[in-house]
Every structure is written in structure tokens, then in C-alpha cells.
Amino acid sequence: MKQQGQLLAARQPLPLTITSLSYDLAPSQRFTRPEIILGRDPTCDFPLNDQTVSSRHARLSFHQNQWWLEDMDSTNGTHLNGETVTAPVVITHGDELQLGQVGVKIVIG
């Protein structure tokens, strides 16, 4: 029974906090769901009201017991710690993302 509980816990997403480095754009927000959409559209999970950010710019998703970043065919690109994201990539605690001209910091845990 204890093993079953550990297996279920392992499938739950690790809490993730996103902080905009442009403080006037968005407050820090903590998430516990397995998918987060970042973009200019106000219906996104983490909306960023900046013209360089696409409506649905990037996706963060939790699978294989880790968080992944994926660009959603954005116009101005997504960067992870200065590197262009061209395919889904694992993110870790302290990573910085650039969506268009907007920077955000990731805290996991």
C-alpha cells in the first residue's frame, strides 16, 4: 500500500512557480497542474501582455517525472537560458525563459 502511494505521488507534478522578470507584466504565480500555457492571450494560464509574446507562446508540461518546455510555433521564439528552443526540452529549478522580449524565471518545488 505504501508503494502505491509513492507511485501516485511520483505522478503528481512538482509545484512550479513562474516569476516575470518584467514585474509590471505579471505577478509570480504557483502552479500544481500538469500543463501550463504562457502567452499574450488573457485566457492563458500565465498571461503576458506584451506585443513580442505570441497569443499562445509556450507550453510547460510535466511528464516522465520532470517539467518540459515547448515553443508553440511562436513568432518571436522561445529561449531557455539564452539558447533557442526548437524541440521539447527539460527545464530545471532556476532556469530563465525568454518569450519574445519577456523574461521569466522558473522555481521548481
Coordinates of N, CA and C in Angstrom, one line a residue:
M1 N 0.8 -1.2 0.0 CA 0.0 0.0 0.0 C 0.9 1.3 0.0
K2 N 2.0 1.2 0.8 CA 2.8 2.4 0.8 C 3.5 2.6 -0.6
Q3 N 3.9 1.6 -1.3 CA 4.5 1.7 -2.6 C 3.5 2.4 -3.5
Q4 N 2.2 2.0 -3.4 CA 1.2 2.5 -4.3 C 1.1 4.0 -4.1
G5 N 1.1 4.5 -2.8 CA 1.1 5.9 -2.5 C 2.3 6.6 -3.1
Q6 N 3.4 6.0 -3.0 CA 4.6 6.6 -3.6 C 4.6 6.8 -5.1
L7 N 4.0 5.7 -5.7 CA 3.9 5.8 -7.2 C 2.9 6.9 -7.6
L8 N 1.8 7.0 -6.9 CA 0.8 8.1 -7.2 C 1.5 9.5 -6.9
A9 N 2.2 9.6 -5.9 CA 2.9 10.9 -5.6 C 3.9 11.2 -6.7
A10 N 4.6 10.2 -7.2 CA 5.6 10.5 -8.2 C 4.9 11.0 -9.5
R11 N 3.7 10.6 -9.8 CA 3.0 11.1 -11.0 C 2.4 12.5 -10.8
Q12 N 2.3 13.0 -9.6 CA 1.8 14.4 -9.4 C 2.9 15.4 -9.8
P13 N 2.5 16.4 -10.5 CA 3.5 17.4 -10.9 C 4.2 18.1 -9.7
L14 N 5.5 18.3 -9.8 CA 6.2 19.1 -8.8 C 5.7 20.5 -8.9
P15 N 5.4 21.2 -7.8 CA 4.9 22.6 -7.9 C 5.9 23.4 -8.7
L16 N 5.4 24.3 -9.5 CA 6.3 25.2 -10.3 C 5.8 26.6 -10.1
T17 N 6.7 27.5 -9.9 CA 6.4 29.0 -9.8 C 7.1 29.7 -10.9
I18 N 6.3 30.6 -11.6 CA 6.8 31.4 -12.7 C 6.8 32.8 -12.2
T19 N 7.9 33.5 -12.4 CA 8.1 34.9 -12.0 C 8.5 35.7 -13.2
S20 N 7.7 36.7 -13.6 CA 8.1 37.6 -14.7 C 9.2 38.5 -14.2
L21 N 10.3 38.6 -15.1 CA 11.4 39.5 -14.8 C 11.0 40.9 -15.1
S22 N 9.9 41.1 -15.8 CA 9.3 42.4 -16.0 C 8.1 42.5 -15.1
Y23 N 8.4 43.0 -13.9 CA 7.4 42.9 -12.8 C 6.1 43.6 -13.1
D24 N 6.1 44.5 -14.0 CA 4.8 45.2 -14.4 C 3.9 44.3 -15.2
L25 N 4.4 43.2 -15.8 CA 3.6 42.4 -16.7 C 2.8 41.4 -16.0
A26 N 3.4 40.7 -15.0 CA 2.6 39.6 -14.4 C 3.2 39.3 -13.0
P27 N 2.4 39.1 -12.0 CA 2.9 38.7 -10.7 C 3.4 37.2 -10.7
S28 N 4.2 36.9 -9.7 CA 4.6 35.4 -9.6 C 3.3 34.6 -9.4
Q29 N 3.4 33.4 -10.0 CA 2.2 32.5 -9.8 C 2.8 31.1 -9.7
R30 N 2.1 30.4 -8.7 CA 2.5 29.0 -8.4 C 1.5 28.1 -9.1
F31 N 2.0 27.0 -9.7 CA 1.1 26.0 -10.4 C 1.3 24.6 -9.8
T32 N 0.3 23.8 -9.8 CA 0.4 22.4 -9.4 C -0.3 21.5 -10.4
R33 N -0.7 22.1 -11.5 CA -1.4 21.3 -12.6 C -0.3 20.8 -13.6
P34 N -0.6 19.8 -14.4 CA 0.5 19.2 -15.3 C 0.7 19.9 -16.6
E35 N 0.0 21.0 -16.9 CA 0.2 21.7 -18.1 C 0.0 23.2 -17.9
I36 N 0.9 24.1 -18.4 CA 0.7 25.5 -18.2 C 1.0 26.1 -19.6
I37 N 0.1 27.0 -20.0 CA 0.3 27.7 -21.3 C 0.7 29.2 -20.9
L38 N 1.7 29.6 -21.5 CA 2.2 31.0 -21.4 C 1.9 31.7 -22.7
G39 N 1.4 33.0 -22.7 CA 1.2 33.7 -23.9 C 0.5 35.0 -23.6
R40 N 0.2 35.8 -24.7 CA -0.4 37.1 -24.6 C -1.9 37.0 -24.4
D41 N -2.5 35.9 -24.8 CA -4.0 35.7 -24.7 C -4.3 35.7 -23.2
P42 N -5.3 36.6 -22.8 CA -5.6 36.6 -21.3 C -6.2 35.3 -20.8
T43 N -6.6 34.4 -21.6 CA -7.1 33.1 -21.2 C -5.9 32.1 -20.9
C44 N -4.7 32.5 -21.2 CA -3.5 31.6 -20.9 C -3.4 31.5 -19.4
D45 N -2.8 30.4 -19.0 CA -2.5 30.1 -17.5 C -1.6 31.2 -16.9
F46 N -0.6 31.7 -17.7 CA 0.3 32.7 -17.3 C 0.3 33.8 -18.4
P47 N -0.6 34.7 -18.4 CA -0.7 35.7 -19.5 C 0.4 36.8 -19.3
L48 N 1.0 37.1 -20.5 CA 2.0 38.2 -20.5 C 1.6 39.2 -21.6
N49 N 1.1 40.3 -21.2 CA 0.6 41.4 -22.1 C 1.8 42.2 -22.7
D50 N 2.4 41.6 -23.7 CA 3.5 42.2 -24.4 C 3.4 41.8 -25.9
Q51 N 3.6 42.8 -26.8 CA 3.4 42.5 -28.2 C 4.4 41.6 -28.8
T52 N 5.5 41.3 -28.1 CA 6.5 40.4 -28.6 C 6.2 39.0 -28.2
V53 N 5.2 38.8 -27.4 CA 4.8 37.4 -27.0 C 3.6 37.0 -27.8
S54 N 3.6 35.8 -28.4 CA 2.5 35.3 -29.2 C 1.3 35.0 -28.3
S55 N 0.1 34.9 -28.9 CA -1.1 34.6 -28.1 C -0.9 33.3 -27.3
R56 N -0.5 32.3 -27.9 CA -0.2 31.0 -27.2 C 1.3 30.7 -27.5
H57 N 2.2 31.2 -26.7 CA 3.6 31.2 -27.0 C 4.4 29.9 -26.7
A58 N 4.2 29.5 -25.4 CA 4.9 28.3 -25.0 C 4.1 27.4 -24.0
R59 N 4.5 26.2 -23.9 CA 3.8 25.2 -23.0 C 4.8 24.6 -22.1
L60 N 4.5 24.6 -20.8 CA 5.2 23.8 -19.8 C 4.4 22.6 -19.5
S61 N 5.0 21.4 -19.5 CA 4.2 20.2 -19.2 C 5.0 19.3 -18.3
F62 N 4.4 18.6 -17.4 CA 5.0 17.7 -16.5 C 4.7 16.3 -17.0
H63 N 5.8 15.6 -17.4 CA 5.7 14.1 -17.7 C 7.1 13.5 -17.6
Q64 N 7.1 12.2 -17.4 CA 8.3 11.5 -17.2 C 9.0 12.0 -15.9
N65 N 8.2 12.5 -15.0 CA 8.6 12.9 -13.7 C 9.5 14.2 -13.7
Q66 N 9.3 15.0 -14.8 CA 10.1 16.3 -14.9 C 9.3 17.3 -15.7
W67 N 9.6 18.5 -15.6 CA 9.0 19.6 -16.3 C 9.7 19.8 -17.7
W68 N 8.9 20.0 -18.7 CA 9.4 20.2 -20.1 C 8.9 21.5 -20.6
L69 N 9.6 22.2 -21.5 CA 9.3 23.4 -22.2 C 9.2 23.1 -23.6
E70 N 8.1 23.7 -24.3 CA 7.9 23.6 -25.7 C 7.5 24.9 -26.3
D71 N 8.1 25.3 -27.4 CA 7.6 26.5 -28.1 C 6.4 26.1 -28.9
M72 N 5.4 27.0 -28.9 CA 4.2 26.6 -29.6 C 4.1 27.4 -31.0
D73 N 5.2 27.3 -31.8 CA 5.2 28.0 -33.1 C 5.1 29.5 -32.9
S74 N 5.7 30.0 -31.9 CA 5.6 31.5 -31.6 C 6.3 32.3 -32.7
T75 N 5.9 33.5 -32.9 CA 6.5 34.4 -33.9 C 8.0 34.8 -33.5
N76 N 8.2 35.1 -32.3 CA 9.5 35.7 -31.9 C 10.4 34.7 -31.1
G77 N 9.9 33.4 -31.0 CA 10.8 32.4 -30.4 C 10.8 32.3 -28.9
T78 N 11.2 31.2 -28.4 CA 11.4 30.9 -27.0 C 12.8 30.5 -26.8
H79 N 13.4 31.0 -25.7 CA 14.8 30.7 -25.4 C 14.9 30.2 -23.9
L80 N 15.7 29.3 -23.7 CA 16.0 28.7 -22.4 C 17.4 29.0 -22.0
N81 N 17.6 29.8 -21.0 CA 19.0 30.2 -20.6 C 19.8 30.7 -21.8
G82 N 19.2 31.4 -22.7 CA 19.9 32.0 -23.8 C 19.9 31.2 -25.1
E83 N 19.5 29.9 -25.0 CA 19.5 29.0 -26.1 C 18.1 28.9 -26.8
T84 N 18.0 28.9 -28.1 CA 16.7 28.8 -28.8 C 16.1 27.4 -28.6
V85 N 14.9 27.4 -28.2 CA 14.1 26.1 -28.1 C 13.5 25.7 -29.4
T86 N 14.0 24.6 -29.9 CA 13.4 24.1 -31.2 C 12.7 22.8 -31.1
A87 N 12.8 22.2 -29.9 CA 12.1 20.9 -29.6 C 11.9 20.9 -28.1
P88 N 10.9 20.1 -27.6 CA 10.7 20.0 -26.2 C 12.0 19.7 -25.4
V89 N 12.2 20.5 -24.3 CA 13.4 20.4 -23.6 C 13.1 20.4 -22.1
V90 N 13.8 19.7 -21.3 CA 13.6 19.6 -19.8 C 14.1 20.9 -19.2
I91 N 13.3 21.4 -18.3 CA 13.7 22.6 -17.5 C 14.0 22.2 -16.1
T92 N 14.8 23.0 -15.4 CA 15.1 22.8 -14.0 C 15.0 24.0 -13.2
H93 N 15.1 23.9 -11.9 CA 15.0 25.0 -10.9 C 16.0 26.1 -11.3
G94 N 15.5 27.3 -11.3 CA 16.4 28.4 -11.6 C 16.5 28.8 -13.0
D95 N 16.0 28.0 -13.9 CA 16.1 28.3 -15.4 C 15.4 29.7 -15.7
E96 N 15.9 30.3 -16.7 CA 15.3 31.6 -17.2 C 14.8 31.3 -18.6
L97 N 13.6 31.7 -18.9 CA 13.0 31.6 -20.2 C 12.8 33.0 -20.8
Q98 N 13.0 33.1 -22.1 CA 12.7 34.4 -22.8 C 11.7 34.1 -23.8
L99 N 10.5 34.8 -23.7 CA 9.4 34.6 -24.6 C 9.3 36.0 -25.4
G100 N 9.7 36.0 -26.6 CA 9.8 37.3 -27.3 C 10.8 38.1 -26.5
Q101 N 10.4 39.3 -26.0 CA 11.3 40.2 -25.3 C 11.1 40.1 -23.8
V102 N 10.3 39.1 -23.3 CA 9.9 39.0 -21.9 C 10.6 37.8 -21.3
G103 N 11.3 38.1 -20.1 CA 12.0 37.1 -19.4 C 11.1 36.6 -18.2
V104 N 11.2 35.3 -17.9 CA 10.6 34.7 -16.7 C 11.5 33.8 -16.1
K105 N 11.4 33.6 -14.8 CA 12.3 32.7 -14.0 C 11.4 31.6 -13.5
I106 N 12.0 30.4 -13.5 CA 11.3 29.2 -13.1 C 11.8 28.7 -11.7
V107 N 10.9 28.4 -10.8 CA 11.3 27.8 -9.5 C 10.5 26.5 -9.4
I108 N 11.2 25.4 -9.2 CA 10.5 24.1 -9.1 C 10.6 23.6 -7.7
G109 N 9.5 23.2 -7.1 CA 9.5 22.6 -5.8 C 8.8 23.5 -4.8

